[in-house]
Short mmCIF file of C-alpha atoms in Angstrom, two decimals:
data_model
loop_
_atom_site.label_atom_id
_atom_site.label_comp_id
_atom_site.label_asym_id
_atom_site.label_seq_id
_atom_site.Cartn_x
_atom_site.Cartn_y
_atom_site.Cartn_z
CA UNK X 1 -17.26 16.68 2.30
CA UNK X 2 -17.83 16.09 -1.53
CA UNK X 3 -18.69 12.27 -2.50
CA UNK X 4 -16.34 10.15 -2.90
CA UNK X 5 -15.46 6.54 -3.47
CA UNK X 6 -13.84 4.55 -1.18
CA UNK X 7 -11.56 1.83 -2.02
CA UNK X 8 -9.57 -0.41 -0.15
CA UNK X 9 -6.27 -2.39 -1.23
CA UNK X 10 -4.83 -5.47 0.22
CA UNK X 11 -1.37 -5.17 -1.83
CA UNK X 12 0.52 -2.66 -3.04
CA UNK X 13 -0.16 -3.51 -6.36
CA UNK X 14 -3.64 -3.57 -6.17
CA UNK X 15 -3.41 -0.19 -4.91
CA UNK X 16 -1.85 1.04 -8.13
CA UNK X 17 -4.06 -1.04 -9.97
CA UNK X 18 -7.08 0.94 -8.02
CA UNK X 19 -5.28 4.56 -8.71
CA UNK X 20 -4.80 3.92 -12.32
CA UNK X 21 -8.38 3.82 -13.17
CA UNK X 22 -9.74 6.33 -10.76
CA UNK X 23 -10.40 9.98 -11.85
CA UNK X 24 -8.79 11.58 -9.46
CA UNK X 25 -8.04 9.50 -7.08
CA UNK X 26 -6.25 10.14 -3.96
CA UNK X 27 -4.10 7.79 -1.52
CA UNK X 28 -5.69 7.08 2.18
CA UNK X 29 -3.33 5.83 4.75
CA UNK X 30 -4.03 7.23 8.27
CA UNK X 31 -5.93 10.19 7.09
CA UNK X 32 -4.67 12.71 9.21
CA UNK X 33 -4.29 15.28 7.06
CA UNK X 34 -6.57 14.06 4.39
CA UNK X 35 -10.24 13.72 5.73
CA UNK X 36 -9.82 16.79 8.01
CA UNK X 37 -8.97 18.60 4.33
CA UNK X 38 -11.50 16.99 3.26
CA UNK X 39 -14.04 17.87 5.13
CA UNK X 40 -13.32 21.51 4.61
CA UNK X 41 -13.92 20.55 1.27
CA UNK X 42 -10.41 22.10 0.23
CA UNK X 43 -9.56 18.16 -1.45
CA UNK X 44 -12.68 16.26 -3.36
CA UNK X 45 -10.81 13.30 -4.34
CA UNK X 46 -13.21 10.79 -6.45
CA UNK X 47 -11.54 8.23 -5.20
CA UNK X 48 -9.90 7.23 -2.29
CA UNK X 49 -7.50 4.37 -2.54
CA UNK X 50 -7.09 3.10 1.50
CA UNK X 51 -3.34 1.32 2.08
CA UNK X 52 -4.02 1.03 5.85
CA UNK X 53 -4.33 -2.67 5.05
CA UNK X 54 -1.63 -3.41 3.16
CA UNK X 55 0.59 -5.85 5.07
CA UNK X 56 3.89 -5.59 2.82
CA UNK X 57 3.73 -1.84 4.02
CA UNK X 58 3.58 -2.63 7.50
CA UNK X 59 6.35 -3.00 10.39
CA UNK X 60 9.70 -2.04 11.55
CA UNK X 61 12.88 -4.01 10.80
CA UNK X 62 16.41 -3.56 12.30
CA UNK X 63 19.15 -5.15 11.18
CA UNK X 64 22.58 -3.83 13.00
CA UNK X 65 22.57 -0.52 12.25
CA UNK X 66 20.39 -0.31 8.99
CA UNK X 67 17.00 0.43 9.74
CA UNK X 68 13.63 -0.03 7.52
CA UNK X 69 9.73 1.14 8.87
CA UNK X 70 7.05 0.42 6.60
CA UNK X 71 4.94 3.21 4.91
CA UNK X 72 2.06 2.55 6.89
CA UNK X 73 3.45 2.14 10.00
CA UNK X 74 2.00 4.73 12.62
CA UNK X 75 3.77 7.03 14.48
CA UNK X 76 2.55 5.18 17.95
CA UNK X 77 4.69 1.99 16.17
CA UNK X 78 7.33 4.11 15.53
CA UNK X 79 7.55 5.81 19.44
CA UNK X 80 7.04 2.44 21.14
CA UNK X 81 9.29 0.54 18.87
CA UNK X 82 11.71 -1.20 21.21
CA UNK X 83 14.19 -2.17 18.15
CA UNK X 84 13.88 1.29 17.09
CA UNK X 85 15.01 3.30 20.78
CA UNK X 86 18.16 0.94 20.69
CA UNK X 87 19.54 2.23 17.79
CA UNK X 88 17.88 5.34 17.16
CA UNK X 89 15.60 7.12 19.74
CA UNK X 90 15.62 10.38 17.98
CA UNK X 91 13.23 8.90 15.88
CA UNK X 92 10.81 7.53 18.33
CA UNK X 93 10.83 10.55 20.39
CA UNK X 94 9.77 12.52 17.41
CA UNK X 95 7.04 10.36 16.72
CA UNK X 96 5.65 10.46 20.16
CA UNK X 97 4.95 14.51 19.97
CA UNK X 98 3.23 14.49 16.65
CA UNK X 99 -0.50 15.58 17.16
CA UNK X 100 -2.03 13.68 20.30
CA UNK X 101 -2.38 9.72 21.05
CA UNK X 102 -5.43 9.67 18.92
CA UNK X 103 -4.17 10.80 15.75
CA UNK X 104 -0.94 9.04 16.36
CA UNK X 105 -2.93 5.91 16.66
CA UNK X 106 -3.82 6.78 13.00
CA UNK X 107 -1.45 8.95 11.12
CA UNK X 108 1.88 7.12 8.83
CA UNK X 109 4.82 8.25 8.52
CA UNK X 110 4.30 7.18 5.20
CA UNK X 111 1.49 9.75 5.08
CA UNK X 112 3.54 12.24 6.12
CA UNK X 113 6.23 11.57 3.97
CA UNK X 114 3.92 12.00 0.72
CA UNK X 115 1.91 14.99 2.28
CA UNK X 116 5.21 16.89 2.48
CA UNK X 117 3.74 19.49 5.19
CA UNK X 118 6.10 22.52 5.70
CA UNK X 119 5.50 21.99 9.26
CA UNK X 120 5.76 18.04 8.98
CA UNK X 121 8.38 16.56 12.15
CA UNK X 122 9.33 13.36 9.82
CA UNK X 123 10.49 15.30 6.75
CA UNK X 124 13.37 16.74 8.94
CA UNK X 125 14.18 13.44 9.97
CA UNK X 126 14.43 11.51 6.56
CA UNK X 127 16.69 14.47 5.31
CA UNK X 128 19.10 14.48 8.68
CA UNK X 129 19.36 11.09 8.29
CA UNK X 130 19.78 10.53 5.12
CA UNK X 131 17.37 8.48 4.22
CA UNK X 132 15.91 6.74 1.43
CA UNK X 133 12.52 7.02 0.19
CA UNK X 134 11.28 3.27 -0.92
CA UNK X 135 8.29 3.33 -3.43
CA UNK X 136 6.60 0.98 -5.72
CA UNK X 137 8.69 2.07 -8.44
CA UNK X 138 12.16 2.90 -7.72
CA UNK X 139 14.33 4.69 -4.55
CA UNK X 140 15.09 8.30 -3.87
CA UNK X 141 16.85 9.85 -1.33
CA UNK X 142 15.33 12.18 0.71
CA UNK X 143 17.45 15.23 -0.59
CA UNK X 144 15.85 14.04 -4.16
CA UNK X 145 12.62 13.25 -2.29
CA UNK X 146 11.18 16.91 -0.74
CA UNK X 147 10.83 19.40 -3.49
CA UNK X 148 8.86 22.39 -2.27
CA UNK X 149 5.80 23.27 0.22
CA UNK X 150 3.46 19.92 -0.22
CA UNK X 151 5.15 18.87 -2.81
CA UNK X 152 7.77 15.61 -3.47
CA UNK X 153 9.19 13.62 -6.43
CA UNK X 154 6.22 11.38 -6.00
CA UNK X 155 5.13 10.76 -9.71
CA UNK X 156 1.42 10.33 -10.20
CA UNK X 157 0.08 6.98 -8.90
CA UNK X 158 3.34 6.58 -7.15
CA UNK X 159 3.09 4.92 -3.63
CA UNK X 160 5.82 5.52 -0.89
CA UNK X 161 5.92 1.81 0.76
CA UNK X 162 9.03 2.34 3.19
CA UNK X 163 11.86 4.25 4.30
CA UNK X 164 15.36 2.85 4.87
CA UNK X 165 18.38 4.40 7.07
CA UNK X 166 21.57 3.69 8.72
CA UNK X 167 21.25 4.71 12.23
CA UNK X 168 23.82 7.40 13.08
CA UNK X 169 26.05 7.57 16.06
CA UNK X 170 24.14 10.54 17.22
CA UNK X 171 21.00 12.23 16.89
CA UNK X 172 18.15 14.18 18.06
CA UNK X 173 14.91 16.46 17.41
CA UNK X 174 14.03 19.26 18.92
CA UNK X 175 10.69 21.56 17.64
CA UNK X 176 9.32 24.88 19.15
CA UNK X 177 5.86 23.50 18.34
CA UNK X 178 3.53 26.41 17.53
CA UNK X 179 1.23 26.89 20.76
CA UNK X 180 -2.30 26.55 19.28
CA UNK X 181 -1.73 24.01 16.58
CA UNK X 182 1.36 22.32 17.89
CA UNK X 183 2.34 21.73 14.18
CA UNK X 184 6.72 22.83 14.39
CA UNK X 185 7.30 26.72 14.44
CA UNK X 186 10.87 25.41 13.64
CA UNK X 187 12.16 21.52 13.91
CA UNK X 188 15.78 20.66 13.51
CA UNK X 189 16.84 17.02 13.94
CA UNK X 190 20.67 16.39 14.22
CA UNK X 191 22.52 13.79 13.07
CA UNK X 192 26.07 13.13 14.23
CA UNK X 193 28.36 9.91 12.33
CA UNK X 194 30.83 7.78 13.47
CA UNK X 195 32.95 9.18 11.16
CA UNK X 196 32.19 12.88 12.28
CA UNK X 197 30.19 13.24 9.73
CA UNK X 198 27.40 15.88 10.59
CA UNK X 199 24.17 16.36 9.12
CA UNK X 200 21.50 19.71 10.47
CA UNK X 201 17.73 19.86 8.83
CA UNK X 202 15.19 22.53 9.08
CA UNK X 203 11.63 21.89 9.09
CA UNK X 204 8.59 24.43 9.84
CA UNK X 205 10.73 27.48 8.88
CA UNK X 206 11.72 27.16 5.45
CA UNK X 207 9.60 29.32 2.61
CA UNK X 208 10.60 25.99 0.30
CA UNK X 209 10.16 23.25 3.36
CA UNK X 210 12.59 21.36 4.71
CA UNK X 211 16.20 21.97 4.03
CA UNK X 212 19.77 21.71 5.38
CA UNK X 213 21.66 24.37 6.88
CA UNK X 214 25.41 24.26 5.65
CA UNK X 215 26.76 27.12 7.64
CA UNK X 216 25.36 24.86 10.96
CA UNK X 217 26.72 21.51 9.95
CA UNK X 218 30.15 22.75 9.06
CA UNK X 219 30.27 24.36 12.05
CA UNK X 220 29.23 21.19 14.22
CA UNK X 221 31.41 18.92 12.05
CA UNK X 222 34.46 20.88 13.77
CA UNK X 223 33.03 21.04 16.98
CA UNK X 224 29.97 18.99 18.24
CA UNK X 225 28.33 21.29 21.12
CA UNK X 226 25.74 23.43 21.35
CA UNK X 227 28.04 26.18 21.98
CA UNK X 228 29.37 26.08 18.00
CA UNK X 229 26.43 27.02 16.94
CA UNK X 230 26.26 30.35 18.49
CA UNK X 231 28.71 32.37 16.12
CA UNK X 232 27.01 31.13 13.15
CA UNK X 233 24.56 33.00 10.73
CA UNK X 234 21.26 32.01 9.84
CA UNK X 235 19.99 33.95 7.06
CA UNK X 236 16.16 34.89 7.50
CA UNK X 237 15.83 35.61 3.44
CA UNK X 238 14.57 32.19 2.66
CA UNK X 239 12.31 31.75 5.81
CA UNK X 240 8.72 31.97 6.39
CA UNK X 241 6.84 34.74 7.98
CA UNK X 242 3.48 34.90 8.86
CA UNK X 243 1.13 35.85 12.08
CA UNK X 244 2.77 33.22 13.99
CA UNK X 245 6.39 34.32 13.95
CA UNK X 246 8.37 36.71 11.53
CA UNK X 247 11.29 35.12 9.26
CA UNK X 248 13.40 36.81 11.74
CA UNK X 249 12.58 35.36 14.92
CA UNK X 250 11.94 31.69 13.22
CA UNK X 251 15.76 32.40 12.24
CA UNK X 252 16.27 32.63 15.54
CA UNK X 253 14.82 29.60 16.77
CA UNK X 254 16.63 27.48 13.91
CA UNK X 255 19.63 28.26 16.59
CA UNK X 256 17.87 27.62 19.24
CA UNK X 257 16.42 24.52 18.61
CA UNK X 258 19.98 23.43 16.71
CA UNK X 259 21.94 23.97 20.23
CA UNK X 260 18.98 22.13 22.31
CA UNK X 261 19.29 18.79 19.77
CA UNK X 262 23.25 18.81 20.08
CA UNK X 263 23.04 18.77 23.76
CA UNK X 264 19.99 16.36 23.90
CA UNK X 265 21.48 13.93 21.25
CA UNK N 1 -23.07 3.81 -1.09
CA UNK N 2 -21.40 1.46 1.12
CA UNK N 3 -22.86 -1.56 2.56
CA UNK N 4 -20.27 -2.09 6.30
CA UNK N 5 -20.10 -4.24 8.52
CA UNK N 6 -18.14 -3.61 12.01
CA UNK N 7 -18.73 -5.01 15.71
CA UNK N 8 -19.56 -2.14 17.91
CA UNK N 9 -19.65 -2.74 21.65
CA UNK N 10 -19.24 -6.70 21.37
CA UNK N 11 -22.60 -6.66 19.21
CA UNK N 12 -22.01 -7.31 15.24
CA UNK N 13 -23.77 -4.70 13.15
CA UNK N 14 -24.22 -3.39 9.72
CA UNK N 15 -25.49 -0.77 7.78
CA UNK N 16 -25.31 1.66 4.20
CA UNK N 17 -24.19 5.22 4.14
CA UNK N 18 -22.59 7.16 1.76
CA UNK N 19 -18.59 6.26 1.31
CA UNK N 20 -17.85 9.69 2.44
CA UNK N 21 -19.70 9.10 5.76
CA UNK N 22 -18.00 9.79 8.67
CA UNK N 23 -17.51 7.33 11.47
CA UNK N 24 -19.18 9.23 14.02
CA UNK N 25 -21.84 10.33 11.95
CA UNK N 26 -22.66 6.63 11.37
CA UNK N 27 -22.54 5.62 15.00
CA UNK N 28 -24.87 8.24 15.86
CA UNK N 29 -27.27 8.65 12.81
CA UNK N 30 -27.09 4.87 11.57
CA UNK N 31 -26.72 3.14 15.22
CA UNK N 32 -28.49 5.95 17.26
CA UNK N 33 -25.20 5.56 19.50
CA UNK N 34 -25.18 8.86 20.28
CA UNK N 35 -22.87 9.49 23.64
CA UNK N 36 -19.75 10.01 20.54
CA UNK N 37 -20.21 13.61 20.55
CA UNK N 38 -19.01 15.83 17.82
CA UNK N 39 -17.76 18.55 19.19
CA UNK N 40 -15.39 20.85 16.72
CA UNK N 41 -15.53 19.28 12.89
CA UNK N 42 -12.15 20.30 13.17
CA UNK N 43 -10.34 17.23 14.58
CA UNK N 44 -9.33 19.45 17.08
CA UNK N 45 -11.61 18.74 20.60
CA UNK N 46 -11.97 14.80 20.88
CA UNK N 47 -15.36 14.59 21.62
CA UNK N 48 -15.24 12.01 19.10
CA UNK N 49 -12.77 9.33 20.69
CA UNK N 50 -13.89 5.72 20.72
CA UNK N 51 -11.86 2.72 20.48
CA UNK N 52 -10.99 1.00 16.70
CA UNK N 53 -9.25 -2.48 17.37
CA UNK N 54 -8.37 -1.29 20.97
CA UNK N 55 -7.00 1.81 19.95
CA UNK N 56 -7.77 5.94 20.45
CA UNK N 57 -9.13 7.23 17.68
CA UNK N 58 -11.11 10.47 16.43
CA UNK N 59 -14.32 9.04 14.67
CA UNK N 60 -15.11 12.15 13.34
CA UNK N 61 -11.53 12.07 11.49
CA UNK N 62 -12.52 8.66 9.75
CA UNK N 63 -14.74 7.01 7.20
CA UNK N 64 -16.98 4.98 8.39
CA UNK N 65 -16.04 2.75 5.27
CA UNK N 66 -12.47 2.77 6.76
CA UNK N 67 -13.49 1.41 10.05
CA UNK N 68 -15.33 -1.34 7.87
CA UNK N 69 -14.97 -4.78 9.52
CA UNK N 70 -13.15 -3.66 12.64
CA UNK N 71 -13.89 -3.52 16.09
CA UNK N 72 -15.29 -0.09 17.79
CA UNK N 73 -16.27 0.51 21.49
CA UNK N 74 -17.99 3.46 22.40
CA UNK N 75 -18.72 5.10 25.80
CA UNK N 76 -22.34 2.79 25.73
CA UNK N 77 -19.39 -0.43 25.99
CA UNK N 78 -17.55 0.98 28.52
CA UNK N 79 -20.21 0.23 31.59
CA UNK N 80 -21.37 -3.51 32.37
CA UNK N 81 -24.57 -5.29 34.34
CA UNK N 82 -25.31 -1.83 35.28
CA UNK N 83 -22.06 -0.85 36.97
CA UNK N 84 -20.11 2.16 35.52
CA UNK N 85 -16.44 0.93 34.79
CA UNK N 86 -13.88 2.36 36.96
CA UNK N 87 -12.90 5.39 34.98
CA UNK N 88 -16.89 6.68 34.74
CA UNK N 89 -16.69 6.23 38.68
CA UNK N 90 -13.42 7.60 38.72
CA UNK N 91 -15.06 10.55 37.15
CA UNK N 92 -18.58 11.21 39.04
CA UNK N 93 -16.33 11.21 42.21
CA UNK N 94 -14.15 13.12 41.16
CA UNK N 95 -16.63 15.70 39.51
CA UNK N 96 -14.11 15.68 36.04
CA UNK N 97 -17.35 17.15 34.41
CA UNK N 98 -19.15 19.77 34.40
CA UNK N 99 -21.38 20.41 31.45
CA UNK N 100 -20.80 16.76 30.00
CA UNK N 101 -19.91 17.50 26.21
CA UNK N 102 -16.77 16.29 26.66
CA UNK N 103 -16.63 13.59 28.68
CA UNK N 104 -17.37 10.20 26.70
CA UNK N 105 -14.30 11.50 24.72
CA UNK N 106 -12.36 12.12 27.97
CA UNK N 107 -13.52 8.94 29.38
CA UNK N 108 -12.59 7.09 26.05
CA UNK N 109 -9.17 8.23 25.81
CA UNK N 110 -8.50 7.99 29.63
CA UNK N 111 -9.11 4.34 29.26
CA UNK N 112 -6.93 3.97 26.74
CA UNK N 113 -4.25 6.23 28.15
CA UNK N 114 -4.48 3.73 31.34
CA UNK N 115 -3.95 1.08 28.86
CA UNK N 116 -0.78 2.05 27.74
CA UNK N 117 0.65 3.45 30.95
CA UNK N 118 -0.72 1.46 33.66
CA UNK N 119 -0.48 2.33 37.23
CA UNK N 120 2.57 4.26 36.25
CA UNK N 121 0.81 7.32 35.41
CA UNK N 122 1.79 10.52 36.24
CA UNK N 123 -0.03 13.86 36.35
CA UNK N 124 2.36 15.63 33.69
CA UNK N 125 1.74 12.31 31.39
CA UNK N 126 -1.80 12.99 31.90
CA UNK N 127 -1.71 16.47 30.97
CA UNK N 128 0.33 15.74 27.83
CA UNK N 129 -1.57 13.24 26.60
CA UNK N 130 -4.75 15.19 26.77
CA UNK N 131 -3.20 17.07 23.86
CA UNK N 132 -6.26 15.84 21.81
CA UNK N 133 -9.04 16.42 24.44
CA UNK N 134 -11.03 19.80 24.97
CA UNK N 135 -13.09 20.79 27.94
CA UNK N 136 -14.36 24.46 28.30
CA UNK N 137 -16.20 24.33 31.55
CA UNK N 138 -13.87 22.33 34.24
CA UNK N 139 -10.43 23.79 33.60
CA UNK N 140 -9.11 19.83 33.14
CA UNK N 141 -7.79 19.61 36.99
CA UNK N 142 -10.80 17.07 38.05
CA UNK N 143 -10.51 15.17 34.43
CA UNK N 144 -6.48 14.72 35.77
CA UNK N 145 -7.52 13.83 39.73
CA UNK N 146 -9.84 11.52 38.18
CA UNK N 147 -7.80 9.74 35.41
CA UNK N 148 -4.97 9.48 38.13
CA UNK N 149 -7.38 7.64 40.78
CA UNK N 150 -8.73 5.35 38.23
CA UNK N 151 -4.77 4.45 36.80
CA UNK N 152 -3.87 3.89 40.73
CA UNK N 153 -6.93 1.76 40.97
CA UNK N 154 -7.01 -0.35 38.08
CA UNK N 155 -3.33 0.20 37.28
CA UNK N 156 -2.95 -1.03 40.57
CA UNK N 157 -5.24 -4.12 40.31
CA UNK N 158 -4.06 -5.01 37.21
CA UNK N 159 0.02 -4.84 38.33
CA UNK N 160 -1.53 -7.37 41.31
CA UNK N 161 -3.03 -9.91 39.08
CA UNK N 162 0.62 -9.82 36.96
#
């Protein structure tokens, strides 16, 4: 690992107050991602700015349906959140298969939000549920939020400090997780309305990271089983291929793991 | 450099290392702790695991400047007066370990996996939640038997003292 310097923040502001006079500073929440990059030396940050400690970014609310978790929340919060399996358990179950206990004792969802991996479970979820994307400076929805492979609308300096959603009717994830790194081959969470409303988002298979699939949710809006899905095309053009699976066969599994969310949600 | 201080094993302690020190790197090298193995670099094998305010956590994955004023326990905390605590047992009777690399970080995150789960512990939990754990000699079928008896038995005690 290159040097660095670490800081750490006790507010949000003092965070952004830490970024703006760093070189090139980096955020730290749980570091996941981060140190292990890292240490391959493929990020040098000069400075690290850590918001593990930032109690304003902390903690899961519920309030009816409308639900709000904290940046720096971690995803073991997020699975064993009582308040959170009432309303939504999608959510929780998604968190409880990211990485192993150890990491997940560690890693944000925050974190994950910002990182913006292609093969990131939480991504899929924000854009299913239509979510918003709190940060220091303003909000943006999550179809405004993810923007390409690693990348978001995060301005420089920006800091994500929540995320905010109505809890649907319905929903579920289900991932194909690739069987050495366990990262998602394919994710798709489903999100089903009270007013029939149907939402369908893609994560680990897009060439441009998370999207929607149109062609799906039209499909389940008229008819909510797994057995809608079947008929409908899933173009491979705009998927990735690579050692692990070819564009075709991650097509595939965006179908697959579509029909196995309906009938789990 | 960083000056930190942290309470390892119940004992306060502090030290200076660079800030881009890892955690593990400073239990071994500044503490001479060194049962935390590292095992892959990688964040991959969990030879790593120790405790961080009561919680699972890869110290190779961490700055030592992050785990600044908390709490660590490390495979030296785990045994007391002499006697191994119940999951070391659980494991020498069990023979869950062959060459040894792996174990404290077995034997860390077993104890915290009982932690969570209790007595209610079942062998497909087990095997899922050694997701983060690596062992190339034993196959991970005496690491299970032995995390299972040591759930049952302090699982078991601690249900009776609820």
């Amino acid at each position: 690992m290159y040097e660095t310097i670490y800081h750490r923040a006790s507010s949000v502001a003092e965070a952004a107050n830490l970024m703006g006079t760093a070189a090139e500073g980096k955020y730290l929440s749980g570091g996941m991602t981060l140190i292990p990059t890292m240490k391959q030396r493929l990020a040098a940050p000069s400075d690290l700015v850590d918001l593990r400690h930032i109690a304003e970014m902390k903690g899961i609310a519920v309030d009816g349906r409308s639900v709000r978790i904290g940046a720096a929340t971690t995803h073991e919060e997020v699975a064993t959140s009582a308040a959170l399996a009432s309303v939504c358990p999608a959510i929780c179950g998604l968190a409880s298969h990211i990485g192993d206990p150890h990491v997940r004792h560690m890693g944000t969802i925050g974190g994950s939000i910002a990182n913006n991996d292609p093969a990131a479970d939480y991504p899929a979820a924000m854009l299913a549920l239509d979510a918003v994307i709190v940060t220091d400076r303003r909000e943006v929805k999550a179809e405004d939020f993810f923007t390409g492979l690693f990348e978001t609308a995060l301005e420089d300096g920006e800091i994500v400090t929540a995320v905010r959603f109505e809890a649907p009717a319905k929903a579920a994830y289900q991932k194909f997780p690739n069987p050495a790194s366990r990262y998602a081959m394919t994710g798709v969470f489903v999100v089903r309305r009270a007013d029939g409303g149907v939402r369908v988002a893609v994560t680990g298979a897009g060439s441009d990271g998370v999207f929607r699939h149109r062609d799906l949710e039209a499909a389940l809006a008229a008819n909510w089983s797994p057995g809608a899905v079947t008929n409908v095309k899933v173009d491979d053009s705009d998927l990735l291929s690579d050692i692990h699976a070819s564009a075709a066969y991650r097509a595939n599994l965006v179908k697959v793991m579509t029909k196995r969310a309906v009938a789990a949600a | 450099m960083a000056k930190l201080t942290m309470t390892v094993n119940g004992r306060q302690v502090s030290g200076t290392c660079d800030d881009r020190t890892l955690l593990v790197h400073f239990i071994r090298e500044n503490l001479g702790l060194t049962g935390t193995h590292v095992g892959c670099d990688t964040t991959q094998c969990g030879a790593c695991v120790v405790h961080m305010d009561g919680q699972s956590v890869k110290s190779c994955s961490i700055l030592a400047a992050q785990a600044a004023g908390s709490s660590i326990t490390t495979i030296e905390g785990l045994a007391s007066n002499g006697e191994l605590h119940p999951v070391q047992a659980a494991f020498k009777t069990h023979h869950g370990l062959q060459c040894g690399f792996c174990t404290p970080g077995m034997v860390m995150t077993a104890v915290d996996m009982i932690r969570r789960h209790g007595g209610n512990l079942d062998e497909a939990t087990v095997r899922a939640e050694l997701e983060g754990n690596i062992c190339r000699c034993t196959g991970y079928h005496n690491i299970v038997q032995a995390i299972l008896a040591a759930a049952a038995e302090t699982g078991g005690v601690r249900q009776a003292a609820e």
